[in-house]
PDB file of C-alpha atoms and ligand atoms in Angstrom:
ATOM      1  CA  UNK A   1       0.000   0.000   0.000  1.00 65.00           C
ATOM      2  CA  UNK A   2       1.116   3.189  -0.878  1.00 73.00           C
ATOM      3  CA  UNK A   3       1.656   6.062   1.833  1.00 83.00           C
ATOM      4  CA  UNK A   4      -0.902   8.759   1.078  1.00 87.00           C
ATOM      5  CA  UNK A   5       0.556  11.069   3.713  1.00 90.00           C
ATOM      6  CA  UNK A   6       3.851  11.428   1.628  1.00 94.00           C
ATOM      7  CA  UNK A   7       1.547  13.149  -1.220  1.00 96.00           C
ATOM      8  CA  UNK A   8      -0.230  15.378   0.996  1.00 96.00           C
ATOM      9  CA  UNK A   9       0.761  18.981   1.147  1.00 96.00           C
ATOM     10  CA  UNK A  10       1.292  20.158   5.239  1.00 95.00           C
ATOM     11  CA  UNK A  11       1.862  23.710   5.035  1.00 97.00           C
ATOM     12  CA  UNK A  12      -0.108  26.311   2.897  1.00 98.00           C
ATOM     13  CA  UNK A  13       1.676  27.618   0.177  1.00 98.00           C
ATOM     14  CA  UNK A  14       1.249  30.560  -0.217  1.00 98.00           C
ATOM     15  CA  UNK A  15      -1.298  31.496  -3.322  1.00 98.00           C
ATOM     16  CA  UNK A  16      -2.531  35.376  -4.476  1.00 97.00           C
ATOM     17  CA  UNK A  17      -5.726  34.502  -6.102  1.00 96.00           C
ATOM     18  CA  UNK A  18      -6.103  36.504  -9.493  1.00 95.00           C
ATOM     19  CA  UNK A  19     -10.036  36.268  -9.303  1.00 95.00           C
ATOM     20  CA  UNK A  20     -12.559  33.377  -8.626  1.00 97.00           C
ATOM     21  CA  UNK A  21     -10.187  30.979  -9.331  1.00 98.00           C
ATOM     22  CA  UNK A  22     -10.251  29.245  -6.257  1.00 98.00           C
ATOM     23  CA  UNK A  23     -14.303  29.029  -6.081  1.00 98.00           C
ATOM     24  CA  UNK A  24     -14.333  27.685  -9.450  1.00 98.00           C
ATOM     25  CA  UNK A  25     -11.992  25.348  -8.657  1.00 98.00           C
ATOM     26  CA  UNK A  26     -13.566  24.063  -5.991  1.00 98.00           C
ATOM     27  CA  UNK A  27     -16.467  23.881  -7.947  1.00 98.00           C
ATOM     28  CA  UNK A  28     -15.168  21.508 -10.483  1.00 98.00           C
ATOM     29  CA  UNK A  29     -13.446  19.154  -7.338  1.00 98.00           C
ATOM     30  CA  UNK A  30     -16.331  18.774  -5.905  1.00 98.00           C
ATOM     31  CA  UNK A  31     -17.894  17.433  -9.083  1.00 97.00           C
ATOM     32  CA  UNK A  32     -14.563  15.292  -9.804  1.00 97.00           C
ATOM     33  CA  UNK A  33     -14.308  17.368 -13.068  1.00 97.00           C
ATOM     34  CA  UNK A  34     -10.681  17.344 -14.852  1.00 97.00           C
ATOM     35  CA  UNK A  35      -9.367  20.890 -14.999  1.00 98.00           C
ATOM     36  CA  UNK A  36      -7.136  22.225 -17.414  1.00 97.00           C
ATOM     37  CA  UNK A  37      -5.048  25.423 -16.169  1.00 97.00           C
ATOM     38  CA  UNK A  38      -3.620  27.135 -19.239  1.00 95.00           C
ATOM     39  CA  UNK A  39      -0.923  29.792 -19.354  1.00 93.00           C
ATOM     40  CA  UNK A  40       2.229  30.874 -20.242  1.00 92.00           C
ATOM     41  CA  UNK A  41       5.636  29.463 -18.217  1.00 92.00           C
ATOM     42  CA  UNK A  42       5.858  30.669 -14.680  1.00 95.00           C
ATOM     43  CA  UNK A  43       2.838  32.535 -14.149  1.00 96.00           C
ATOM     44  CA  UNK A  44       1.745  30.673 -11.101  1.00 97.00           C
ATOM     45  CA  UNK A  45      -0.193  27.692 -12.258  1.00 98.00           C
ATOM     46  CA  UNK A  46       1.735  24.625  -9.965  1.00 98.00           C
ATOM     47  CA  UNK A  47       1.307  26.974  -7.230  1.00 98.00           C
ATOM     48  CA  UNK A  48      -2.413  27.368  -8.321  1.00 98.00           C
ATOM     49  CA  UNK A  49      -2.914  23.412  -8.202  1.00 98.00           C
ATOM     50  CA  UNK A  50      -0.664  23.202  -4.995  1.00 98.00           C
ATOM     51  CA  UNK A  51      -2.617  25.613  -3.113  1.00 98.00           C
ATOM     52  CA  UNK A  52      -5.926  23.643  -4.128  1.00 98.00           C
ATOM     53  CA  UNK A  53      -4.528  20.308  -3.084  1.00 98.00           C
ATOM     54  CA  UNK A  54      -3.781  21.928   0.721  1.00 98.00           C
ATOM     55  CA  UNK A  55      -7.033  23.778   0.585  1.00 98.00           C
ATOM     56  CA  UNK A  56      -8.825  19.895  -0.026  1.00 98.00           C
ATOM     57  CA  UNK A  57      -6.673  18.329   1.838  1.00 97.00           C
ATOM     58  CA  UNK A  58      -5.797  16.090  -0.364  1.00 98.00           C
ATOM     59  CA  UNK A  59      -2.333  14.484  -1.698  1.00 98.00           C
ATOM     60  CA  UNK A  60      -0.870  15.360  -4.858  1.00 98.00           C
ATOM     61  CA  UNK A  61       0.781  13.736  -7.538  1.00 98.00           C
ATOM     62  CA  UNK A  62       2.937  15.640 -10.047  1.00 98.00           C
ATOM     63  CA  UNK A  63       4.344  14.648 -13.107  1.00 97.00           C
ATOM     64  CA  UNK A  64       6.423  16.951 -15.731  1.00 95.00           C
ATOM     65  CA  UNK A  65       5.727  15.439 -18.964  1.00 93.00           C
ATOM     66  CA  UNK A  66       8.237  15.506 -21.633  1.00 91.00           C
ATOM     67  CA  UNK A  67       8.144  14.147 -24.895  1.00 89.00           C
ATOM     68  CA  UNK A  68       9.893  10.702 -24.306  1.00 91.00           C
ATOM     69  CA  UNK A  69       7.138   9.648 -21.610  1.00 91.00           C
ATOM     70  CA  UNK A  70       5.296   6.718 -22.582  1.00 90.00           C
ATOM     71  CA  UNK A  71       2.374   5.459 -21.231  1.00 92.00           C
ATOM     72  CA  UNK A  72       4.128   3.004 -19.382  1.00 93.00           C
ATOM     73  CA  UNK A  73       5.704   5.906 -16.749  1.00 94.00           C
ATOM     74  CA  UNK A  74       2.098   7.149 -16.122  1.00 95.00           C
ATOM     75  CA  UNK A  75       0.628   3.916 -15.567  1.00 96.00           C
ATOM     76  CA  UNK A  76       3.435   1.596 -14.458  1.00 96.00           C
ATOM     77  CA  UNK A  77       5.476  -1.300 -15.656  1.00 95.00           C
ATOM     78  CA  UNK A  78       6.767  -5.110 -14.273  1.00 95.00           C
ATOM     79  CA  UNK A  79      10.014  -4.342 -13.097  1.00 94.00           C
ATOM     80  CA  UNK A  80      13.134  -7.650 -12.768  1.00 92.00           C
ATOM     81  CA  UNK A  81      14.296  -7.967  -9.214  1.00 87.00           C
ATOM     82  CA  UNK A  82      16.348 -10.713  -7.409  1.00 88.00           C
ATOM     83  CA  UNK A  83      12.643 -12.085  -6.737  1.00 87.00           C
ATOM     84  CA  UNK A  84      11.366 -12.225 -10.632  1.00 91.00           C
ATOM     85  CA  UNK A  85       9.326  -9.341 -11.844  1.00 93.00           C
ATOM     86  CA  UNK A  86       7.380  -6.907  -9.856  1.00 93.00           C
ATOM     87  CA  UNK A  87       4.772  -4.898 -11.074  1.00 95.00           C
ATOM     88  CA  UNK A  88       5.385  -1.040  -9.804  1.00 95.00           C
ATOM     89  CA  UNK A  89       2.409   1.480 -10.043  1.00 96.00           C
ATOM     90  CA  UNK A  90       3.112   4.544 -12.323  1.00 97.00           C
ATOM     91  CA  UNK A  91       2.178   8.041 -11.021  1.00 97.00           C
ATOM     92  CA  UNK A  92      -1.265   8.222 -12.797  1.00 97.00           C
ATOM     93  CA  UNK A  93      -2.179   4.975 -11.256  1.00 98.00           C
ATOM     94  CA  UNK A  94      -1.171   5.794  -7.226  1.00 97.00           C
ATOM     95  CA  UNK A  95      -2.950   8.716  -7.866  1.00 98.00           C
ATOM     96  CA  UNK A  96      -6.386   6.989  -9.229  1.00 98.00           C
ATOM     97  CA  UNK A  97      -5.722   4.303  -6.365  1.00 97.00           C
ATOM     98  CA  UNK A  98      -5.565   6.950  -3.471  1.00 97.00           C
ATOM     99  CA  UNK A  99      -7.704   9.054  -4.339  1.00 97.00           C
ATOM    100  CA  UNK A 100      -5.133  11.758  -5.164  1.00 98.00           C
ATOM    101  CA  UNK A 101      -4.960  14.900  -7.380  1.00 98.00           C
ATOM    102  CA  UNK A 102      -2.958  13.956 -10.308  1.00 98.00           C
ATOM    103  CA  UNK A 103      -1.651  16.678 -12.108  1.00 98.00           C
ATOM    104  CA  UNK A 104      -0.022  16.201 -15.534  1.00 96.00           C
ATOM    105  CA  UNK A 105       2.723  19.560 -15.840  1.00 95.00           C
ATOM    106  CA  UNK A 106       3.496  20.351 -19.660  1.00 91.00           C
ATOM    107  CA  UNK A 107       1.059  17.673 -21.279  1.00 89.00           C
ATOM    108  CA  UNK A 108       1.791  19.237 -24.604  1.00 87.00           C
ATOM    109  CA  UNK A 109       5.089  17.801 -24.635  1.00 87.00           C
ATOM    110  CA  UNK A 110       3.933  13.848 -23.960  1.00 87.00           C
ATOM    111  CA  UNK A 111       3.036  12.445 -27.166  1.00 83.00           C
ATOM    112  CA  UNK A 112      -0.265  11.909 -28.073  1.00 78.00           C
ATOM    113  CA  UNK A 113      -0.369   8.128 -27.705  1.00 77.00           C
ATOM    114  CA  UNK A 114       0.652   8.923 -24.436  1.00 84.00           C
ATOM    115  CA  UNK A 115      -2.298  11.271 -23.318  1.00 86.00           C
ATOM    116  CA  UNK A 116      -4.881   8.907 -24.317  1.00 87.00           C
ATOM    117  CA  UNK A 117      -4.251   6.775 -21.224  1.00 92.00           C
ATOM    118  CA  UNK A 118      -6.036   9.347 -19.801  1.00 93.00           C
ATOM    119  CA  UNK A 119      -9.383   9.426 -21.519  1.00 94.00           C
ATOM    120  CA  UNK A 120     -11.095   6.269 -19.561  1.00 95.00           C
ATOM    121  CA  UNK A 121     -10.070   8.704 -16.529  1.00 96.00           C
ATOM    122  CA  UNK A 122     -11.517  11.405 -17.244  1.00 94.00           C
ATOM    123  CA  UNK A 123     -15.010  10.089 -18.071  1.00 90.00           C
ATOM    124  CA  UNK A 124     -18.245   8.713 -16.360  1.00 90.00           C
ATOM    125  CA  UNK A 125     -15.601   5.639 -16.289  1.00 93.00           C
ATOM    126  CA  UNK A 126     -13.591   7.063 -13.778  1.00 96.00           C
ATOM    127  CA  UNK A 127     -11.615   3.781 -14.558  1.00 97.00           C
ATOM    128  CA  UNK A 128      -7.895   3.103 -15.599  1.00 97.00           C
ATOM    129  CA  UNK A 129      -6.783  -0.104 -17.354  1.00 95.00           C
ATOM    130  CA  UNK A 130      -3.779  -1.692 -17.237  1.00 95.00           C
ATOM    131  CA  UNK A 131      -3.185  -3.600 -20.296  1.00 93.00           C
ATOM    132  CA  UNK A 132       0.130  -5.496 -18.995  1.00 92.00           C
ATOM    133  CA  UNK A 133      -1.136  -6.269 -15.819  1.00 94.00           C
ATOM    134  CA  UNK A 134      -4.796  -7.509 -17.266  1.00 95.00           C
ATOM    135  CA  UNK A 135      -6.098  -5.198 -14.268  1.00 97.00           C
ATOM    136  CA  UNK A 136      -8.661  -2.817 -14.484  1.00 97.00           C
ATOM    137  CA  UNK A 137      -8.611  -0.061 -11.509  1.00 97.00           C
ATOM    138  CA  UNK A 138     -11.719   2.088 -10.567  1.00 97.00           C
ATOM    139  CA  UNK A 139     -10.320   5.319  -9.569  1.00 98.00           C
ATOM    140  CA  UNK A 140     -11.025   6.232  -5.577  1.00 97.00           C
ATOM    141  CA  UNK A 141     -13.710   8.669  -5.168  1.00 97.00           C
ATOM    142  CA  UNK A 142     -11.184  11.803  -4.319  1.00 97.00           C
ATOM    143  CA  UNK A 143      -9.301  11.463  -8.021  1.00 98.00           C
ATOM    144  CA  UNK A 144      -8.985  14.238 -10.016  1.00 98.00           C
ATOM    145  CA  UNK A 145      -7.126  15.000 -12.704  1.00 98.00           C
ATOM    146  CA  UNK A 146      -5.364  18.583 -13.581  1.00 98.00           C
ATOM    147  CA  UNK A 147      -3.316  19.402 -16.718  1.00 96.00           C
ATOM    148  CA  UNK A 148      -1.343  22.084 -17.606  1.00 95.00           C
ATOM    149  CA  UNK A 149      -0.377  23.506 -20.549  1.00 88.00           C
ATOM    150  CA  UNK A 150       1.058  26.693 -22.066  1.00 88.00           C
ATOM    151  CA  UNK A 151      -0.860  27.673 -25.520  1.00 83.00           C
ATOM    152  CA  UNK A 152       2.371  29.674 -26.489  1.00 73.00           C
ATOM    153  CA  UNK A 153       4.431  26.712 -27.375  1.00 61.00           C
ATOM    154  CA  UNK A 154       1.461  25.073 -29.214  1.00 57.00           C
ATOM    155  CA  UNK A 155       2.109  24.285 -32.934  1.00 57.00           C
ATOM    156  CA  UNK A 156       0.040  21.781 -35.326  1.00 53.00           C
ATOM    157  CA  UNK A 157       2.652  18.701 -34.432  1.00 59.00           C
ATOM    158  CA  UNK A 158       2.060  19.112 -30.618  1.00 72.00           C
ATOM    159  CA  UNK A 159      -1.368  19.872 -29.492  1.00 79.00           C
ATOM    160  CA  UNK A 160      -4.122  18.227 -27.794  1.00 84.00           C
ATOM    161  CA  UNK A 161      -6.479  16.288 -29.853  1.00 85.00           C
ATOM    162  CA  UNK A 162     -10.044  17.894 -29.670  1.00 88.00           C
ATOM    163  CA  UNK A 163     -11.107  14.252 -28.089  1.00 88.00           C
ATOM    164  CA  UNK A 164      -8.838  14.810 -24.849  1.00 89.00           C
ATOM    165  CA  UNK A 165      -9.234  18.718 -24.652  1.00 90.00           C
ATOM    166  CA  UNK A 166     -12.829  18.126 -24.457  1.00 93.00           C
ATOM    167  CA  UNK A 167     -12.350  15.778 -21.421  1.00 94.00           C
ATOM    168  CA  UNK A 168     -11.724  18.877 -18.919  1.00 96.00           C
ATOM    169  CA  UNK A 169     -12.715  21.913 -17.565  1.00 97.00           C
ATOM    170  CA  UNK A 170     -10.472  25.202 -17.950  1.00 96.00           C
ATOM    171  CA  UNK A 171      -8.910  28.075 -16.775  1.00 96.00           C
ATOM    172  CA  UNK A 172      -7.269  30.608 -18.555  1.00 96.00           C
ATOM    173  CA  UNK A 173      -4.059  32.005 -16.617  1.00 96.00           C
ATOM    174  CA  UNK A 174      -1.472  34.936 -17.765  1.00 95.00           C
ATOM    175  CA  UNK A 175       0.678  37.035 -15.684  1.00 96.00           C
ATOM    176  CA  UNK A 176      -0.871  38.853 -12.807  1.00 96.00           C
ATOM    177  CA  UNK A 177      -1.526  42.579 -13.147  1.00 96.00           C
ATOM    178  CA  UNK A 178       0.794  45.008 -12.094  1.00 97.00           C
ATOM    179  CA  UNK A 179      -0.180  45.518  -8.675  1.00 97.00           C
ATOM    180  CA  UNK A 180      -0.690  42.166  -7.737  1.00 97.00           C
ATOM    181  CA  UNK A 181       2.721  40.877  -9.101  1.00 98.00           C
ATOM    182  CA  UNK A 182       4.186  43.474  -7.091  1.00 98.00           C
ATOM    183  CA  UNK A 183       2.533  42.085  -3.631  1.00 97.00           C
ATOM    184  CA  UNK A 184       3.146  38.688  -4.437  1.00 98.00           C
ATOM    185  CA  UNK A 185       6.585  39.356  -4.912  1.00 98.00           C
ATOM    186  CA  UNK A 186       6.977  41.174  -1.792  1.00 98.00           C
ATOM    187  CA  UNK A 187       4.617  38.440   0.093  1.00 97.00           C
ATOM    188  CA  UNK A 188       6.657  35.625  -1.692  1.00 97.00           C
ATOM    189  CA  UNK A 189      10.574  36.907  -1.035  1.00 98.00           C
ATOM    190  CA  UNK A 190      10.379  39.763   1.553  1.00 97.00           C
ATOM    191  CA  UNK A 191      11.445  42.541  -0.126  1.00 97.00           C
ATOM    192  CA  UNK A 192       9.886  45.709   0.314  1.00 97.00           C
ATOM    193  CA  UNK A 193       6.685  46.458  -2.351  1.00 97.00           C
ATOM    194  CA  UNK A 194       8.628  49.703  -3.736  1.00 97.00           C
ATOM    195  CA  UNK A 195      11.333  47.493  -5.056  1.00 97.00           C
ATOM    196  CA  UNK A 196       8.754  45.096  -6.343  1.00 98.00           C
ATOM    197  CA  UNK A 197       6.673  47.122  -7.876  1.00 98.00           C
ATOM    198  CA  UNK A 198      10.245  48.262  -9.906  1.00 97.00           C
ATOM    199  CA  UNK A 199      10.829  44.735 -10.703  1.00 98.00           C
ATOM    200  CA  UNK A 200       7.365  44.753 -12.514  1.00 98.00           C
ATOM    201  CA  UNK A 201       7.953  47.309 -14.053  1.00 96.00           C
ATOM    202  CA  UNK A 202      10.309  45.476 -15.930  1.00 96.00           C
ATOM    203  CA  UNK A 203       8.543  42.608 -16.392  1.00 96.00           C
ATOM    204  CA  UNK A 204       6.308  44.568 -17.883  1.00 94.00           C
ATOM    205  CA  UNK A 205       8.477  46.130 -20.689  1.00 93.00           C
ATOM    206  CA  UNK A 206       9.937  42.507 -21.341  1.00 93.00           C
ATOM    207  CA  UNK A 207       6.217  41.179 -21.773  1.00 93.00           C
ATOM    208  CA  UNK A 208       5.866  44.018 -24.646  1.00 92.00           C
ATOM    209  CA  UNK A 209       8.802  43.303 -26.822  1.00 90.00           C
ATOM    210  CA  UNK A 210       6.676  39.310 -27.419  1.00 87.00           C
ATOM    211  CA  UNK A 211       6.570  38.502 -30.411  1.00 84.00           C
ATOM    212  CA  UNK A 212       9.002  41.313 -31.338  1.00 86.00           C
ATOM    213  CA  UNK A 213      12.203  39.129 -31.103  1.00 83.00           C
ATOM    214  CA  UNK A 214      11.035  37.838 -27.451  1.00 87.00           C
ATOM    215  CA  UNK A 215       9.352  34.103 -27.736  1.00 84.00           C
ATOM    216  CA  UNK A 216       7.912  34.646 -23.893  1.00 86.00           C
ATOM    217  CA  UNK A 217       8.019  37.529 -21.304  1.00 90.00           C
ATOM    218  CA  UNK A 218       9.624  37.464 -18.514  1.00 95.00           C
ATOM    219  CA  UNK A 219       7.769  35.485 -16.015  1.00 96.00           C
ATOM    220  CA  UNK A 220       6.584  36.055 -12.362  1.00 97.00           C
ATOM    221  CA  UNK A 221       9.124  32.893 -11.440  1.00 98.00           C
ATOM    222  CA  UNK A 222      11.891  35.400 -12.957  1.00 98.00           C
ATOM    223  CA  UNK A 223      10.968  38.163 -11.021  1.00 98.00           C
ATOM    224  CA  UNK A 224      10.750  36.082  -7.756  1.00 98.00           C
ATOM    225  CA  UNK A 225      14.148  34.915  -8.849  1.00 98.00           C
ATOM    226  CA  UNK A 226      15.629  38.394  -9.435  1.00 98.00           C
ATOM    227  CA  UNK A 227      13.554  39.586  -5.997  1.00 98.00           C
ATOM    228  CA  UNK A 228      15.471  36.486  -4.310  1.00 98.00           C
ATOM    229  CA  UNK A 229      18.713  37.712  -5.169  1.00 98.00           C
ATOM    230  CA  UNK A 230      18.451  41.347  -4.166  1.00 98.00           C
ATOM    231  CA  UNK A 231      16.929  40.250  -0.658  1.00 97.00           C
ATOM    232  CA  UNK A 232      20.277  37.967  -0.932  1.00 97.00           C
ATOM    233  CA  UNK A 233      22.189  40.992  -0.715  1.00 97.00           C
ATOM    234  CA  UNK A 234      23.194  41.755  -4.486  1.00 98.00           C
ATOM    235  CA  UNK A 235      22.524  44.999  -6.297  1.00 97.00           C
ATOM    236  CA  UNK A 236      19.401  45.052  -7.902  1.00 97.00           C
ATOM    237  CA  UNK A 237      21.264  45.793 -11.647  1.00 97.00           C
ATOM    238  CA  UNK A 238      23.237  42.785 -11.386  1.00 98.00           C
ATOM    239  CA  UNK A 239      20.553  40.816  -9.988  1.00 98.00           C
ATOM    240  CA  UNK A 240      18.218  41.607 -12.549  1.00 98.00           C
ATOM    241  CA  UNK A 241      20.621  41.255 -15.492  1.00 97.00           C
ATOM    242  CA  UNK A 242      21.169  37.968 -14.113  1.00 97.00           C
ATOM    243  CA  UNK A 243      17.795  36.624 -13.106  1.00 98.00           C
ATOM    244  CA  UNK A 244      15.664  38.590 -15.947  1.00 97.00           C
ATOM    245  CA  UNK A 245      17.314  39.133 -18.850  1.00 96.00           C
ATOM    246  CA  UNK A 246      20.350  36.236 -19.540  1.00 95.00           C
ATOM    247  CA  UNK A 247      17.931  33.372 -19.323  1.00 95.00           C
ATOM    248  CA  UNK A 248      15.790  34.265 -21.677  1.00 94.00           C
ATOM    249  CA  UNK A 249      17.552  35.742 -25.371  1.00 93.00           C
ATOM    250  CA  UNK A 250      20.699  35.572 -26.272  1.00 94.00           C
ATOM    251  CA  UNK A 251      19.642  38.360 -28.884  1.00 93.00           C
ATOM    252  CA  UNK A 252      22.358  41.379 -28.445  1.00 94.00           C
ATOM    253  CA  UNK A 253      19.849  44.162 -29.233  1.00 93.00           C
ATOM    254  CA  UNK A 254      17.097  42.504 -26.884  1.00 94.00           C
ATOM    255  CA  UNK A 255      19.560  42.193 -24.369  1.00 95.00           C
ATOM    256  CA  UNK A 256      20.593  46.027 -24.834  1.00 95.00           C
ATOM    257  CA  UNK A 257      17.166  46.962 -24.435  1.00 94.00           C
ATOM    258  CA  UNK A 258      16.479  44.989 -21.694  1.00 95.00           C
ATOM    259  CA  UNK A 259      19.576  45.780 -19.800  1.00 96.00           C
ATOM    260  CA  UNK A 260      18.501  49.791 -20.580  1.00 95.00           C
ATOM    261  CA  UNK A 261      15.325  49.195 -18.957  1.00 95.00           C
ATOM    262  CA  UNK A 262      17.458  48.082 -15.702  1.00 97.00           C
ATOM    263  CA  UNK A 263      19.536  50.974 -15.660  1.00 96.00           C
ATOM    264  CA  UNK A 264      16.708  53.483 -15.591  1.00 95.00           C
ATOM    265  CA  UNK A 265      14.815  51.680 -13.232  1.00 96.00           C
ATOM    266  CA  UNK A 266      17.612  51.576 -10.943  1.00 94.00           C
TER     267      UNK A 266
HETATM  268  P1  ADP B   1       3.881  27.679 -13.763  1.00 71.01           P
HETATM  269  O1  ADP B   1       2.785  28.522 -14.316  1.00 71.01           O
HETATM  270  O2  ADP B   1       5.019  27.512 -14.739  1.00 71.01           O
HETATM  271  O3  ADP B   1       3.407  26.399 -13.165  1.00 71.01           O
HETATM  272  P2  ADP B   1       4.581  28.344 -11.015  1.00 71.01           P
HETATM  273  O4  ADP B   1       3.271  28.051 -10.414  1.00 71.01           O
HETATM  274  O5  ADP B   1       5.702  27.404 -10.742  1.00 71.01           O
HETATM  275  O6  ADP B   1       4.472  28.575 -12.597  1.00 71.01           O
HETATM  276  O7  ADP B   1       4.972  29.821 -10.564  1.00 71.01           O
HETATM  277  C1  ADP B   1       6.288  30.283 -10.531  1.00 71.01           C
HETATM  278  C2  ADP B   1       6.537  31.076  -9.279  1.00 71.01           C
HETATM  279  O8  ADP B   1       5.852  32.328  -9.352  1.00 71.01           O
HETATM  280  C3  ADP B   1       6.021  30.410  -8.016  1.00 71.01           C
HETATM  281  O9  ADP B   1       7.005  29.580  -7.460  1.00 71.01           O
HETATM  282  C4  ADP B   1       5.716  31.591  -7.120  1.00 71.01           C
HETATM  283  O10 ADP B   1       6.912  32.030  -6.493  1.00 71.01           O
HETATM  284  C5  ADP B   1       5.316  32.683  -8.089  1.00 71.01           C
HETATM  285  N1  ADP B   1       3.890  32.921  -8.281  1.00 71.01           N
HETATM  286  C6  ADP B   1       3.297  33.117  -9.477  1.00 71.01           C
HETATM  287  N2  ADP B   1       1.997  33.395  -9.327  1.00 71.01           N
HETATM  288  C7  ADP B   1       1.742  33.363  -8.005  1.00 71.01           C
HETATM  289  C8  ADP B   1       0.561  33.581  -7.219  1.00 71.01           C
HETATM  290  N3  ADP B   1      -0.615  33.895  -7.794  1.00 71.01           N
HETATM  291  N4  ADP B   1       0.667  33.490  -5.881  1.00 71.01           N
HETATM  292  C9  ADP B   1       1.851  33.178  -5.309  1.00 71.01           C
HETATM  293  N5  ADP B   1       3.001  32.972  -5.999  1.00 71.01           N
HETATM  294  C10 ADP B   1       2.955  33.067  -7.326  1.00 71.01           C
END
């Protein structure tokens, strides 16, 4: 038997609700509906889906997809040990059998033979087979499942089929306003809201420049990042150049414009 207490989340993390997220959320739990949270990266969508799981009390199961995942590492495979083969439980399948909040990070980047696995789950079914095993498990009352998936990176080659996006519920996400990104910053690091509300400020002219060189803005992680730093004890300019602008573009003039931005904010 697995441990559900090693799932479950024991301190609040702390969450800044952008609107009626969290009612609508609960909403959908309470009805076992899947929920899709979509968004760009870093924009506070794990921390969405962690702060849910504490608020329900109930344990969570994460799994960042990338595009070698099979099906086989959501739902578990017979594994050789000194005793012959053992079957071990993937991720998707403790989840169903503990009644846990499974929540798929990225699912864009699995493949799309391996997001069907999901479809008997997300149904009046409620049921998850496993083919290898010849097993067939009913998911435990609490399951849900939660996907997330950033629309930026989507392309015709990776995509959800219509079939499995029409299996949840969703919520559009996007970078808080300014304001709010400025509290949570404070709230999240400890810096004073002044000095946040100067990191936005950045953020903000980063977001603009999208699509004009820029694949993505810079993110609310970033900023938290940079904010991290300067409560460190570094200078804000270096700390910024550091956490804001060399991760994302390697572009000289974005760069240049980027790092002018710091200089007259600072
Ligand atoms: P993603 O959207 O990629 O899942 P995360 O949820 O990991 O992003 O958010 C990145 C970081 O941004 C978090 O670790 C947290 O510090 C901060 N953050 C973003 N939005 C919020 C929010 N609404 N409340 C609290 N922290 C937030």
């Amino acid at each position: 038997m697995t441990d559900k207490d090693q799932y479950k989340i024991h301190t609040e993390p702390f969450y800044q609700a952008q609107g009626d997220e969290v009612e609508l959320y609960e909403a959908a739990y309470a009805a076992r509906l899947p929920v899709m949270v979509k968004g760009p990266t870093g924009c506070g969508k794990s921390r969405f889906v962690e702060y849910m799981a504490w608020k329900l009390g109930k344990p969570l199961i994460t799994v960042a997809c990338n595009e070698d995942m099979t099906a086989s590492d959501l739902v578990g495979r017979y594994l050789l040990d000194a005793n012959g083969t053992r079957w071990l439980d993937g991720p998707l399948t403790t989840a169903a059998r503990i009644g846990g909040i499974c929540y798929l990070d990225e699912v864009v980047e699995a493949r799309q033979d391996t997001t069907v696995v999901i479809h008997p789950l997300t149904d009046h079914r409620r049921t998850l087979p496993l083919d290898k095993k010849g097993e067939l498990v009913e998911a435990h009352p609490d399951f849900q499942l939660v996907i997330s998936y950033n629309p930026g990176y989507q392309s015709l080659m990776k995509d959800l089929k219509q079939s499995t996006k029409q299996r949840f519920t969703g919520f559009d996400f996007d970078y808080p306003e300014e304001a709010l990104e400025a509290d949570i910053l404070s709230k999240e690091t400890g810096i004073d809201l002044d000095l946040a509300a100067k990191l936005v400020t950045i953020g903000t002219a980063a977001r603009n420049l999208k699509g004009h060189g820029l694949e993505e803005g810079i993110s609310t992680r970033l900023l938290v990042y940079a904010a991290t730093l300067i409560k460190g004890g570094i200078d804000p300019k270096p700390a910024c150049r550091m956490a804001l602008v060399r991760p994302i573009t390697d572009d000289v003039d974005i760069r240049d414009t980027l790092d002018h931005a710091i200089d007259a904010t600072f």
